[in-house]
XYZ file of C-alpha atoms in Angstrom:
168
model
C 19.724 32.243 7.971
C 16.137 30.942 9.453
C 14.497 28.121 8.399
C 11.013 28.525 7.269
C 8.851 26.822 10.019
C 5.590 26.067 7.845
C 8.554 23.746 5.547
C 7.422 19.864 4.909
C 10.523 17.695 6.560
C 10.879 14.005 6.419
C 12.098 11.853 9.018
C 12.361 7.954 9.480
C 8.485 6.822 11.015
C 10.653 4.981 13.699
C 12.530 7.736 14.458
C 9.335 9.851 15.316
C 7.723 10.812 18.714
C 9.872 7.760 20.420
C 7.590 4.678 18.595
C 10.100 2.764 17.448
C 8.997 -0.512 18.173
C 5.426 -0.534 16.820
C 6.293 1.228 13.647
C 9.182 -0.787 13.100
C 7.154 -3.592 13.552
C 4.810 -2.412 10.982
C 7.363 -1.262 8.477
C 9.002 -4.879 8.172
C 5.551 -6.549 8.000
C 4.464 -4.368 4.963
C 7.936 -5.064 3.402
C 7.355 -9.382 3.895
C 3.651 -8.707 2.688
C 5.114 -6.050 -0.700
C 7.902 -9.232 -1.328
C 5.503 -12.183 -1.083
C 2.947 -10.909 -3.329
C 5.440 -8.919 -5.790
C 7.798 -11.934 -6.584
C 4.150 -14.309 -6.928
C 3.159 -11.584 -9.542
C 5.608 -13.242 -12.019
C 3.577 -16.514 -11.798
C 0.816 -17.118 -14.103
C -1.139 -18.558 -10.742
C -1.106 -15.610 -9.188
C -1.974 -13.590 -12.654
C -4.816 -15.683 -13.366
C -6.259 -14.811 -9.869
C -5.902 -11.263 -9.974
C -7.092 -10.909 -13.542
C -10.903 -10.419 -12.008
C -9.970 -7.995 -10.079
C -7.976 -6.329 -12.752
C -10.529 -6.752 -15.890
C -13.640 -5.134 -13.526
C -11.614 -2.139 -12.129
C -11.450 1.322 -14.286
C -8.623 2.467 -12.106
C -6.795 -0.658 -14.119
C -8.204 -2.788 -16.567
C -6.199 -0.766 -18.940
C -3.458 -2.610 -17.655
C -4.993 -6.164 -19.311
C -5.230 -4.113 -22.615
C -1.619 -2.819 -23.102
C -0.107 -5.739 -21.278
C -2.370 -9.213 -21.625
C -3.026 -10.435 -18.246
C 0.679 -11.862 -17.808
C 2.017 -8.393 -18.474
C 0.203 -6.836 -16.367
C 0.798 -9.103 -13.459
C 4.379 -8.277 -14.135
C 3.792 -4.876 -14.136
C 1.868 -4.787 -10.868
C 4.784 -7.059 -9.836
C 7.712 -4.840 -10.541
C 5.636 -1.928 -8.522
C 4.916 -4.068 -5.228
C 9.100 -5.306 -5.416
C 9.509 -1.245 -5.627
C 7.551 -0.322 -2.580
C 9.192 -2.806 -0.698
C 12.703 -1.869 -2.052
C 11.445 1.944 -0.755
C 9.855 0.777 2.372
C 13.457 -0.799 3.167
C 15.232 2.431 2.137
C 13.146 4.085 4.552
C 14.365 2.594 7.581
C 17.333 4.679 6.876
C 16.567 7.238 4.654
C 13.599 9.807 5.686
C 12.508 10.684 1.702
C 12.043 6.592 1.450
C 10.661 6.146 4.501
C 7.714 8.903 3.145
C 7.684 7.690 -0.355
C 7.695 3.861 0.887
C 4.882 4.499 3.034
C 3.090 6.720 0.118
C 3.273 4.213 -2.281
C 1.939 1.506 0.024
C -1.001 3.724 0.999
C -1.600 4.093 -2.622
C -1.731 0.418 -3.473
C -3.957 -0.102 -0.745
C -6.478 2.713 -1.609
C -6.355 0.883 -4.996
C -7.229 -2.131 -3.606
C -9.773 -0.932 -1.802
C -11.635 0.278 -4.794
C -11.788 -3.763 -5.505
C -15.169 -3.422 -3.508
C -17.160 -0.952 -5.511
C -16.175 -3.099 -9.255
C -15.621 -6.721 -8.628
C -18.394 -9.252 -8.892
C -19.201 -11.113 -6.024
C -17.595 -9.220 -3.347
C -21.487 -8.735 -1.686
C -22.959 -12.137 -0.867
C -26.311 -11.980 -2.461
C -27.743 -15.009 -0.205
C -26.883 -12.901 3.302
C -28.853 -10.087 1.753
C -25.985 -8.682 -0.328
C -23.537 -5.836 0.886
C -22.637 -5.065 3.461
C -22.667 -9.097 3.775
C -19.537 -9.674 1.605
C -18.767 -13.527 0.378
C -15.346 -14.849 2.026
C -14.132 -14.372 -1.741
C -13.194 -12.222 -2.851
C -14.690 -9.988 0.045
C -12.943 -10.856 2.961
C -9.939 -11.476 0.965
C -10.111 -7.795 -0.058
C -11.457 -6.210 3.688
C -7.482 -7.011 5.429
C -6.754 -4.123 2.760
C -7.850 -1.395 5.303
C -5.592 -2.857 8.386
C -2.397 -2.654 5.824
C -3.649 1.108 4.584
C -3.889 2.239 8.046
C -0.335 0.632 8.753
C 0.505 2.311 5.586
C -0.831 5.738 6.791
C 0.782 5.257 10.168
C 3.964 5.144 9.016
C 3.702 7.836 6.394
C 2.149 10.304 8.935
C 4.831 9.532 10.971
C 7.525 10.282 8.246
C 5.878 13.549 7.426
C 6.700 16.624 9.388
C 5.602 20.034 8.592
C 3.582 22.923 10.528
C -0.037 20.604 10.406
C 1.338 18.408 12.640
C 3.087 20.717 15.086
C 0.319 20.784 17.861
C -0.074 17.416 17.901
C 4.047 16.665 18.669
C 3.977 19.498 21.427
């Protein structure tokens, strides 16, 4: 029996094209970063400073409505404690390491869609975007370093026939 080469197989990101360290390196950090801010979630603190971004954003402000803004703190809680329970699976499991990695790249392309809806992210006295104030724009602009670490480590848990001339 053959195996179908154009077949989508997943692997461990650290186990890929001999990268071990640097992936690994990224993997753990995005777990400490999914941890920290998933357990704050469940403070009202933290829920009070993400209900902004929350409230302004289509992708979720139906979150405030179902939830409150405790809830959906919670909710957005439970989800980061996930990915980092999948991105911790994946070091030694190849569908987590995928799905880990997938889930963080989502969050962060969520994130990232912060700029377009929340007030304040241009500053208006530098001339406005792409001058962005140091809150909440800078705050949100580290959110494309941890979606290409995200992306790193999902490409690299991905294998299928796109990719072969690139391993070779």
């Amino acid at each position: 029996m053959t195996t179908p080469t154009n077949q989508v197989r997943f692997q461990i990101a650290e186990r890929s094209v001999g990268s071990l360290n640097v992936l690994a390196l990224l993997r753990w950090s995005l777990v400490v970063i999914f941890l920290w801010f998933g357990g704050m979630k469940f403070t009202a603190y933290e829920a009070a400073g993400i209900a902004p971004f929350i409230e302004h954003n289509p992708i979720m402000s139906w979150l405030h409505a179902l939830f409150g803004v405790q809830g959906a703190s919670y909710v957005i809680g439970v989800i980061e404690l996930t990915t980092a329970a999948a991105l911790v699976l994946g070091a030694f499991q190849p569908i987590f390491s995928a799905l880990g990695a997938a889930m963080s790249a989502a969050t962060y392309l969520i994130t990232l869609t912060f700029f377009l809806s929340t007030p304040g992210v241009a500053e208006t006295t530098a001339g406005g975007f792409p001058a962005i104030s140091a809150a909440p724009g800078q705050f949100l602009l580290k959110d494309v370093v941890l979606l290409a670490a995200s992306l790193s480590l999902l490409f690299a848990s991905v294998e299928g026939p796109w990719l072969n001339d690139q391993k070779s």
